[in-house]
XYZ file of C-alpha atoms in Angstrom:
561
model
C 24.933 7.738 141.964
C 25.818 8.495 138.460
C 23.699 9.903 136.055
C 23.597 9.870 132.700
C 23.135 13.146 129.973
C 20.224 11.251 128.973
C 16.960 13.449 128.020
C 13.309 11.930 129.096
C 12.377 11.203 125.357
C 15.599 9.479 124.589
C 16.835 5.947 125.341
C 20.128 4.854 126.146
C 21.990 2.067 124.954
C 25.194 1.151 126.720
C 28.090 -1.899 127.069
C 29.327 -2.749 130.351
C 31.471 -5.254 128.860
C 32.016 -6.537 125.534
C 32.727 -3.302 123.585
C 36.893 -2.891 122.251
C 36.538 -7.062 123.397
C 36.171 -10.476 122.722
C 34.264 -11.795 125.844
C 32.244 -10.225 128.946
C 29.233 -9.716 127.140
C 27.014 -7.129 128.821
C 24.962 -4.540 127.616
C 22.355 -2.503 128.786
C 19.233 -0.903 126.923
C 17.280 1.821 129.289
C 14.301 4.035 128.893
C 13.825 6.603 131.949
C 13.450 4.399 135.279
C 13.369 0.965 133.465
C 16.330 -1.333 132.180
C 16.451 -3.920 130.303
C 19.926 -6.001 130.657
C 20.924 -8.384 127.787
C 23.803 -11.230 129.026
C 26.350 -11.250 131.991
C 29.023 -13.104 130.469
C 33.449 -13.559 131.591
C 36.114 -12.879 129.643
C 39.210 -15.223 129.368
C 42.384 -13.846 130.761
C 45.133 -12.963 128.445
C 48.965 -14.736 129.671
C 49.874 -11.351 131.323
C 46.657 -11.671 134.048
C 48.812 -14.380 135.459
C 46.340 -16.584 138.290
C 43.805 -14.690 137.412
C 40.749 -17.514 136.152
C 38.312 -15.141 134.431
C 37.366 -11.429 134.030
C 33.867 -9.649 134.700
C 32.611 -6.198 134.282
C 33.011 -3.782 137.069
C 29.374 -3.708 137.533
C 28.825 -0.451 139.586
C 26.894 1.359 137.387
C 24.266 -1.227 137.702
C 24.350 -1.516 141.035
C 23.787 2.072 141.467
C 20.541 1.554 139.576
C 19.501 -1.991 140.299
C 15.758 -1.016 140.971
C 15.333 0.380 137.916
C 16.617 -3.121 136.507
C 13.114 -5.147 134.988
C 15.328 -8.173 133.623
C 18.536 -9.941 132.459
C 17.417 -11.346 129.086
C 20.048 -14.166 127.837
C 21.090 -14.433 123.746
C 22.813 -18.121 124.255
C 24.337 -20.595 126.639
C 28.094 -19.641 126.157
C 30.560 -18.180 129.024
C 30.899 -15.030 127.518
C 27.676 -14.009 127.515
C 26.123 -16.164 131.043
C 29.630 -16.661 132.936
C 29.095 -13.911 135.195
C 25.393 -14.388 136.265
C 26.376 -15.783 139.108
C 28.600 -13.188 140.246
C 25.546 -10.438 139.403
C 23.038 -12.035 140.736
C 25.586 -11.708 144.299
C 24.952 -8.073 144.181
C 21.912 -7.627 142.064
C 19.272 -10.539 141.850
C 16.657 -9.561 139.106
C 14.652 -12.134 137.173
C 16.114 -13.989 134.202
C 14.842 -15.120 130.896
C 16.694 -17.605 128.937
C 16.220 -20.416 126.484
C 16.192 -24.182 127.010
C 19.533 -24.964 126.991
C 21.291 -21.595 128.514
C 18.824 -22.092 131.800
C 19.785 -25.289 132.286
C 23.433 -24.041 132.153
C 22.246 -21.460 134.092
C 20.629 -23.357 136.874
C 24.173 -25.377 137.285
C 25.738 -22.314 137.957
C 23.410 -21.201 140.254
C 23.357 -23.959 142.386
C 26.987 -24.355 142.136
C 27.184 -20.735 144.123
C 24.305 -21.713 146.431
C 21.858 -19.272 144.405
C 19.493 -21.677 142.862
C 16.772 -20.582 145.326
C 16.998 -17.078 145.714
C 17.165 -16.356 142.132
C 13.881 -15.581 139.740
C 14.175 -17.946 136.461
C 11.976 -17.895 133.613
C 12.282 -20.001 130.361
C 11.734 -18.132 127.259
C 11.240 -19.376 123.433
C 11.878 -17.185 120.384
C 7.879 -17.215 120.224
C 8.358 -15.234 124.049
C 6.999 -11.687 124.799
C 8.016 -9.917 127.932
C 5.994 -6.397 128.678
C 6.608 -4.083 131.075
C 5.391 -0.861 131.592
C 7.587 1.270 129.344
C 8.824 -1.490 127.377
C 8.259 -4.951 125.872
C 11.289 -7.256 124.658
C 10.398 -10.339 121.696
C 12.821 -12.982 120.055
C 14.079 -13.893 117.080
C 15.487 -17.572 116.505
C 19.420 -17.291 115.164
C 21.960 -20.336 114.572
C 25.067 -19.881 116.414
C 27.510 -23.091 117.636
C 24.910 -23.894 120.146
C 21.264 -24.351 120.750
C 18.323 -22.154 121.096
C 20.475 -18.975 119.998
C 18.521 -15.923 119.721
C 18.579 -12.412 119.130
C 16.678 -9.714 121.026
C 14.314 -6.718 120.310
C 13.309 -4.031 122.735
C 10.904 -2.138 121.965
C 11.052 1.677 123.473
C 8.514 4.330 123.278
C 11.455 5.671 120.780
C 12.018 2.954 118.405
C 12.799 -0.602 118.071
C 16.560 -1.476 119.474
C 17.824 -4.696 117.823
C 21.059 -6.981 119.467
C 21.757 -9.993 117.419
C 23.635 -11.686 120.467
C 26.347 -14.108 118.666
C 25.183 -15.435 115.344
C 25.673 -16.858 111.943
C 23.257 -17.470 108.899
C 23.567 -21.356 108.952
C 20.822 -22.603 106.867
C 21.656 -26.076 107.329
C 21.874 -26.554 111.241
C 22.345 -29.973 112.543
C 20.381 -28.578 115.240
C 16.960 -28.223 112.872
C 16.877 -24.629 114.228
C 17.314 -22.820 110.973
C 17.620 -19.179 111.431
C 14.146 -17.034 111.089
C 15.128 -14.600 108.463
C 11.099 -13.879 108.117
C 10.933 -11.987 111.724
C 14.542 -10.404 111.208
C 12.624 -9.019 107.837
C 9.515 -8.277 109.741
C 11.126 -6.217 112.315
C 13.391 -4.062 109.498
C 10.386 -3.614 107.781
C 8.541 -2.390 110.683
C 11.350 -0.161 111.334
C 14.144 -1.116 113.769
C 16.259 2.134 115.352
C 19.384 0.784 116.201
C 21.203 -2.691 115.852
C 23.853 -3.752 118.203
C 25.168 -7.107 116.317
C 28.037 -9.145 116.735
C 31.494 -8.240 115.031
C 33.431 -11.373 115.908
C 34.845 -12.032 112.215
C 34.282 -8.584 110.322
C 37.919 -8.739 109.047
C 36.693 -11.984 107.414
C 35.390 -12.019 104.202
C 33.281 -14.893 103.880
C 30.188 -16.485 104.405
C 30.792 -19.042 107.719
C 30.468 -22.825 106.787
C 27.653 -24.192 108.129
C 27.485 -27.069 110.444
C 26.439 -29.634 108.243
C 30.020 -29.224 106.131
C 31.596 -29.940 109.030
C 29.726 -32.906 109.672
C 30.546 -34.234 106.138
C 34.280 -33.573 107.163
C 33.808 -35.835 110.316
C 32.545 -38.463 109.136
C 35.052 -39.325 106.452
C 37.516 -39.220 109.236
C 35.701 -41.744 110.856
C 35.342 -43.454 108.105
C 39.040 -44.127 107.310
C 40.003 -44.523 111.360
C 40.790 -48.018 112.278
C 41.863 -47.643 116.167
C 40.408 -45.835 118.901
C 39.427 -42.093 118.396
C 39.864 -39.486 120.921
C 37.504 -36.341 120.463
C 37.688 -32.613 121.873
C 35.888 -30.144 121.413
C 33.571 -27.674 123.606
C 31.536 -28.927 126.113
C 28.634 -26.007 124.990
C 29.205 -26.624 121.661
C 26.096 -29.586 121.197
C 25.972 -29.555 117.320
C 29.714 -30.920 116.920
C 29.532 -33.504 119.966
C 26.217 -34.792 118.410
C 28.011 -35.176 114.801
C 30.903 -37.082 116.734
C 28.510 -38.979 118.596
C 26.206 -39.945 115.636
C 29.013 -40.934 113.382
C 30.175 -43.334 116.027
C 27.187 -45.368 116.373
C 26.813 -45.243 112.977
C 30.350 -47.062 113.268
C 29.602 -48.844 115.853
C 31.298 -47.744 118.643
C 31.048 -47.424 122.088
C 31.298 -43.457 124.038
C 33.149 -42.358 126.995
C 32.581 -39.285 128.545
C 34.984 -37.881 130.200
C 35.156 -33.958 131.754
C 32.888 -32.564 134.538
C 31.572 -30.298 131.820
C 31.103 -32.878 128.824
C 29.318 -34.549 131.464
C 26.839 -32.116 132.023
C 26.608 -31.269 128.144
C 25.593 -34.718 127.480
C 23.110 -34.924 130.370
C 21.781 -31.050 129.072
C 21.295 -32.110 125.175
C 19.592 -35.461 125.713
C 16.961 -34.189 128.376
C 16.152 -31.185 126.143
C 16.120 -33.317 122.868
C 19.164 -32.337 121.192
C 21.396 -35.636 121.619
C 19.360 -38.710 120.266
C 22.078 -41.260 122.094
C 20.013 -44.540 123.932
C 21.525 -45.334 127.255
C 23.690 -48.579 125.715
C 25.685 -46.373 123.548
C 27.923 -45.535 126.504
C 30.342 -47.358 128.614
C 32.170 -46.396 131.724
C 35.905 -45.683 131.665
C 36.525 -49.392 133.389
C 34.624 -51.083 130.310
C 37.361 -49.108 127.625
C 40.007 -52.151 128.329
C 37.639 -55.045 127.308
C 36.650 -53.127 124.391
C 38.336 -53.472 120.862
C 40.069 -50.313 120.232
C 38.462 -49.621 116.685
C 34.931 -49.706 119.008
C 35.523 -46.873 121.001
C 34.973 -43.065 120.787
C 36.293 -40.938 124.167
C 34.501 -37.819 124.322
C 36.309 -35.064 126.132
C 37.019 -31.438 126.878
C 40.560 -30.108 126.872
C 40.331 -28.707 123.229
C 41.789 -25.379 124.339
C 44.632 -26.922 126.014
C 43.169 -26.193 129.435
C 45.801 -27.212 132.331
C 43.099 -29.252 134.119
C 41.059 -30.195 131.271
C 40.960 -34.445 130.419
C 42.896 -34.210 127.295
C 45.474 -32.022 129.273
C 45.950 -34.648 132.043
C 46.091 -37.615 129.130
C 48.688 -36.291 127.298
C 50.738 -35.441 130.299
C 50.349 -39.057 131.331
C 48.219 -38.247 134.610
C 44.697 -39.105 134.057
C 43.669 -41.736 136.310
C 42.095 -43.905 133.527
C 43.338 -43.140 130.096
C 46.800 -43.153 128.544
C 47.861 -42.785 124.823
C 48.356 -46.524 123.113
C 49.696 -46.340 119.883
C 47.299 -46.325 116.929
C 45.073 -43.532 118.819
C 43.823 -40.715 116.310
C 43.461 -37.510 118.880
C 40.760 -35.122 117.318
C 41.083 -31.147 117.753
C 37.509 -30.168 116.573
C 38.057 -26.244 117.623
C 40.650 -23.639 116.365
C 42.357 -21.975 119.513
C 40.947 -18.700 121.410
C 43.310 -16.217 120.958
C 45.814 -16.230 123.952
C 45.503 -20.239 124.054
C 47.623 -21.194 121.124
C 50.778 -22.283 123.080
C 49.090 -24.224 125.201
C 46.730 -25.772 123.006
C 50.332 -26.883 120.498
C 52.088 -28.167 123.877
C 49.390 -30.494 124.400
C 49.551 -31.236 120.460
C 52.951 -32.212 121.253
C 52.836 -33.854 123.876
C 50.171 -36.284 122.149
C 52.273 -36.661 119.072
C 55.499 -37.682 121.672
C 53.020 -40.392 123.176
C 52.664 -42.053 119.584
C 49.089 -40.285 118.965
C 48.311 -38.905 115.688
C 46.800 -35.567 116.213
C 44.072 -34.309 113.678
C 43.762 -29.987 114.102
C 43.378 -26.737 112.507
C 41.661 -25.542 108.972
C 43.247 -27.910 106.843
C 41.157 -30.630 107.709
C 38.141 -28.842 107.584
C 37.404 -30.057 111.676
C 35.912 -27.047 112.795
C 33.970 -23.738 111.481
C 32.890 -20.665 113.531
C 29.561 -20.167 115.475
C 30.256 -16.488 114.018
C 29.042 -15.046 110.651
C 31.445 -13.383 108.031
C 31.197 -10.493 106.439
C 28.694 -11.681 104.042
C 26.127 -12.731 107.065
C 26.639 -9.051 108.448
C 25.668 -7.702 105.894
C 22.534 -9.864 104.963
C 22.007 -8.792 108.806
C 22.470 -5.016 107.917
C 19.986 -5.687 105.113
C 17.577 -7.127 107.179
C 17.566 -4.689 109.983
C 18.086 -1.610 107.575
C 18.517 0.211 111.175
C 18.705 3.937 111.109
C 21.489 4.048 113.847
C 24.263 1.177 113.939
C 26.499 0.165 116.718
C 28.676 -2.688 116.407
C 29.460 -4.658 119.816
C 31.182 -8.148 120.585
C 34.587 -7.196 119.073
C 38.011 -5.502 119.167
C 38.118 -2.062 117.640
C 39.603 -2.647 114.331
C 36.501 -5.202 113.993
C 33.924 -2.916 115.107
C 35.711 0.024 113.281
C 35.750 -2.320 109.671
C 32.086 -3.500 110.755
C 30.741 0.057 111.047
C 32.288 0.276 107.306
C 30.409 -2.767 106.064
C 27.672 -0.962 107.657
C 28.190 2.026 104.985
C 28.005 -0.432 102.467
C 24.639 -0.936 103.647
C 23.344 2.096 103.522
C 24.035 3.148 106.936
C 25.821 6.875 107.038
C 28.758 6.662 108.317
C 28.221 9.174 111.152
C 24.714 6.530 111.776
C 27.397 4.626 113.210
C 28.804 4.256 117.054
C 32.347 2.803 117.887
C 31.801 2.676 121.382
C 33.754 1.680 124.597
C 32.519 0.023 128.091
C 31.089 2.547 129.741
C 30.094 5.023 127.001
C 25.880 6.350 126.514
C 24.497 6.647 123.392
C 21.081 8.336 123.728
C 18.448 8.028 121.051
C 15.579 9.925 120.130
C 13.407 9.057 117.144
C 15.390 10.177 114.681
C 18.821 11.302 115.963
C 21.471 9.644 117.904
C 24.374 11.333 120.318
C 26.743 10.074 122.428
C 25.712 10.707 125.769
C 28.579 11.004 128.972
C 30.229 7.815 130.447
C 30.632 6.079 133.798
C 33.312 3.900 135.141
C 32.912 0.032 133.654
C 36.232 -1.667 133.876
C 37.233 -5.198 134.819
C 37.295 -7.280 138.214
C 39.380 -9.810 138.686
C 38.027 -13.647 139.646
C 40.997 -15.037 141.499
C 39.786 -18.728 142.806
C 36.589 -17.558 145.102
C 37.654 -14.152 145.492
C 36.226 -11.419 143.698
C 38.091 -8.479 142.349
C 40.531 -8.521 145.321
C 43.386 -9.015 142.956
C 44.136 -5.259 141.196
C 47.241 -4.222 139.309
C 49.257 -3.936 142.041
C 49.204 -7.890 143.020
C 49.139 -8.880 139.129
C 52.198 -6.451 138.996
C 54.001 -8.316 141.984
C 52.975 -12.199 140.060
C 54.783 -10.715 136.724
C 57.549 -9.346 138.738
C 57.845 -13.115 140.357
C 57.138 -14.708 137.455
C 60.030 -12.923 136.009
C 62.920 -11.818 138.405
C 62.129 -14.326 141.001
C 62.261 -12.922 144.500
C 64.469 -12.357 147.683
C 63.484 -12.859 151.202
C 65.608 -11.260 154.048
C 65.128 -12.656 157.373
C 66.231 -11.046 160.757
C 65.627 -10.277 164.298
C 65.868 -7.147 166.065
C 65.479 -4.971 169.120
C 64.568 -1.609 167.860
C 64.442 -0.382 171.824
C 68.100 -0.967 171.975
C 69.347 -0.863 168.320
C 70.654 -4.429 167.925
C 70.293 -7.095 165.471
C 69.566 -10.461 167.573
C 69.819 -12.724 164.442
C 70.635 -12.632 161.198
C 70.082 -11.283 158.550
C 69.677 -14.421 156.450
C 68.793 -14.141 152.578
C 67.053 -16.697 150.549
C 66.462 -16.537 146.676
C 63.558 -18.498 145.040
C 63.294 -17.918 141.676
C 66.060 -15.692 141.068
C 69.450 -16.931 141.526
C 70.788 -20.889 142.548
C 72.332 -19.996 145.830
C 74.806 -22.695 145.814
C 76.610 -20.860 142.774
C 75.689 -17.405 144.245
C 77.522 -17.715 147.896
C 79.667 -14.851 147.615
C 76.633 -12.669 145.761
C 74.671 -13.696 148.631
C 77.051 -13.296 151.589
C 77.873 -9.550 150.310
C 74.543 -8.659 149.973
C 73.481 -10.014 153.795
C 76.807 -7.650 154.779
C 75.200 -5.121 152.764
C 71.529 -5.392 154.687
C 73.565 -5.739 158.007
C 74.751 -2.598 157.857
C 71.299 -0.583 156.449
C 69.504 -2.074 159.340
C 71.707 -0.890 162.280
C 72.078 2.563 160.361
C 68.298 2.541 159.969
C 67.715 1.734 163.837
C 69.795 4.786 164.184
C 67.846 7.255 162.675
C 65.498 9.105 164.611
C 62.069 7.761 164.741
C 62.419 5.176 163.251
C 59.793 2.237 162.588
C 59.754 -1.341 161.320
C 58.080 -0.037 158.456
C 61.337 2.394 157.867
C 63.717 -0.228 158.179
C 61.455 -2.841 155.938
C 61.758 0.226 153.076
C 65.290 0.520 153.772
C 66.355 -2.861 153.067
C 63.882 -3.285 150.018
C 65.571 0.290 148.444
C 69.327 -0.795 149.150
C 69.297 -4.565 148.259
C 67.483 -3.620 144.407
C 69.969 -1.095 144.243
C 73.054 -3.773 145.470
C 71.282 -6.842 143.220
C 70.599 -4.555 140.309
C 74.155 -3.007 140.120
C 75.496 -6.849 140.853
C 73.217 -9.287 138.177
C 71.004 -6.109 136.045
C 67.513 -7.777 137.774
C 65.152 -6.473 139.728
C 64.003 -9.283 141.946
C 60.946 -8.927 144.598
C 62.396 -8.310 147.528
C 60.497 -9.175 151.228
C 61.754 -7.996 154.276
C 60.530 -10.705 156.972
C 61.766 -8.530 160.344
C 60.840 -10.325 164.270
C 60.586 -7.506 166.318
C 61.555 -7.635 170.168
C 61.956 -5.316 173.024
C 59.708 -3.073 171.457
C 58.511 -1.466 174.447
């Protein structure tokens, strides 16, 4: 088991994912034998993780020390920071505290993994006070792109430990949960030790627009729209489908849902209050064709240009029940998570070819960040007035200019921790130290399997992805040193072997003669011969074309007693 350079009187702080990052939220705040865990969210794959469908923390380290564990307290509903619960609660159930909304999201992804009834689920407000023996945890209500957002104090024998979780200073939420900048005052006044807060747009100089701008923005869209109006945005994100949704009805037309996820959005923010829509404002896809098309809204997901996603399958023409008709205004009401901007324009395209017109990005003023600027860390900083800072939920050049901002502050520069997965800082009441490291990497989420794809298969999919590969087929008796049939080559993915006949037919010459000169040598194993055949062949293919294709030996063995 490891342990950490941590002194008795000191807590440790600690990111298992989400430091040097956008995504896998995960930290970890510890005081002798108890921990207190804050999120269990994925991470996106970037293009080069090719199959892969999500990334979570290696989460070892926890394991290791899951009965000191006293709780997994949640920030907000979104993947990054509640993905992974299910695949932590497989190796380490502990209870769970998390708002309205996020449980409920929750809950679906518990039952979804056949963990609904095994887990420990309690529902917390920002009014919420959880004690335990060495330590007590309380709320503080923030705004963020989604509902019941907060930010988390623990309190340690050592000082007061602050993590914003995601957050912006919207003052105008269409939500009516303005942010509580009384108990954020309270608490700096009171004297907080460190704050961990969110560094999502510290290279941005601004103060975030607040919901209610964009809401202004919508609606004189809809205003000037005379045919039907295709919307997609985030399924979590409930302020911006209840501003498309309200200025509908207000126009009157009819909503169809359409998206597993958008679904269960809609069914989320009504039950818990958040989506005021009566039963009559929506129709089924079948109703859409008796319906005028300037009396329709479609409500979808797809806004990242998801493969699978509704607005994916309409603009390639194979959803079941929609198509593009001309006249259709398409609305993008996100901006693109970095690694999804050539998908998200092929779909763009691909709407525009279908006689769409596509509404997106900045210009028209569609979409603002859940995330605060530089201004709103700051105000944060001045609120906190922490004696130790450490920035999380960012790439390094954001924590690195956040940690400046921090300066600005009044925060010392050497106050302030650029930390990686993995690393300890240990507090003590009035200093700070960097404390050892153990192992927090990522696992790989491959379809149901969990981190059984490493490097060396996402090495093999780039390889196919691009050289293509070569399979060499044959039958042999190793006993007595002949080759029964073949060999036979195929390419897939690498060369058209109608044109490549003569590449082809030298190369299975080629393999002909390494096998019965490998069946020669003494001792020799399939194994041997399979390595033989992969070594010669690159060499042959690379000399002949400059490409390194996979190549895979298929060998029948007979007679091999």
């Amino acid at each position: 088991m490891k342990k950490l350079n941590v002194k008795n009187n000191e807590a440790a702080i600690y990111g298992v994912g989400g430091l040097g990052e956008i995504g896998k939220n995960t930290y970890g705040i510890q005081f002798q034998d108890e921990i207190i865990l804050i999120d269990a969210g994925i991470k996106f794959p970037e293009d080069d993780l090719l199959g892969v469908d999500y990334v979570i923390p290696d989460y070892q380290y926890l394991v290791e020390n899951k009965d000191k564990i006293k709780a997994l307290v949640i920030t907000h509903g979104h993947e990054d920071h509640i993905g992974g619960v299910p695949y932590l609660m497989k190796v380490l159930n502990v209870p769970i505290y998390a708002g309205p909304l996020a449980m409920a999201l929750i809950k679906n992804k518990l039952e979804e993994h056949g963990l609904l009834n095994s887990v420990e689920l309690h529902e917390i407000s920002d009014k919420s006070v959880l004690k335990f023996q060495k330590m007590k945890v309380s709320f503080f209500r923030t705004t963020h792109s989604i509902p019941d957002t907060v930010g988390i104090a623990v309190h340690t024998p050592v000082g007061v430990i602050v993590e914003t979780g995601d957050y912006k200073f919207d003052l105008t939420p269409v939500t009516n949960q303005p942010p509580d900048l009384q108990e954020m005052a309270r608490l700096g006044a009171e004297g907080v030790l460190c704050l961990m807060s969110d560094s999502t747009n510290a290279e941005k100089p601004i103060w975030t627009k607040s919901e209610k701008w964009v809401g202004t923005s919508i609606a004189h869209i809809f205003d000037n729209i005379e045919d039907r109006i295709i919307f997609a945005t985030f399924a979590s994100n409930i302020s911006r489908i209840k501003t498309a949704c309200d200025n509908a009805m207000a126009h009157g037309r009819k909503i169809a849902v359409f998206g597993r996820s958008m679904d269960a959005a809609i069914v989320n923010g009504r039950e818990l209050g958040y989506l005021d829509i009566p039963d009559d404002a929506f129709v089924d896809a079948h109703e859409l064709q008796s319906l005028p098309a300037n009396k329709t809204l479609i409500l979808c997901t797809g806004s990242q240009g998801e493969p699978m996603a509704a607005l994916s399958r309409i603009a390639n023409g194979t959803h079941r029940q929609i198509s593009i008709q001309p006249g259709d205004t398409v609305i993008f009401s996100s901006n693109p998570i970095p690694g999804n901007t050539t998908s998200v324009n092929s779909v763009i395209n691909k709407l525009e070819e279908a006689g769409a017109n596509v509404i997106h990005g900045r210009v028209n003023n569609i979409h603002t960040s859940g995330h605060g600027g530089q201004e709103e860390q700051k105000l944060m900083l001045r609120l906190m007035k922490p004696k130790f800072f450490m920035p999380i939920h960012g790439e390094y050049r954001m924590l690195k200019i956040h940690t400046e901002l921090a300066e600005q502050c009044g925060v010392p520069l050497d106050h302030s921790f650029i930390m990686q997965n993995g690393d300890v800082l240990a507090l003590s009441k009035d200093n700070a130290r960097m404390a050892g490291h153990f192992t927090a990497g990522d696992v790989y989420i491959d379809g149901s399997g969990i981190g059984d794809v490493g490097n060396v298969v996402l090495r093999d999919r780039q390889l196919l992805s691009e050289e293509g590969i070569v399979v060499v087929v044959a039958t042999i008796n190793l006993a007595n040193q002949e080759i029964q049939s073949g060999p036979d080559i195929l390419s897939r993915g690498f060369v058209y072997m109608r044109e490549s006949g003569e590449l082809l037919d030298e190369g299975r010459r080629r393999v002909f003669k390494t096998i019965r000169k490998s069946m020669r040598a003494k001792k020799a194993t399939e194994s041997s011969i399979r390595n033989a055949i992969i070594d010669d062949l690159q060499e042959f293919l690379y000399d002949k074309t400059e490409r390194h294709p996979m190549i895979l030996p298929m060998l029948i063995m007979n007679g091999k007693d």
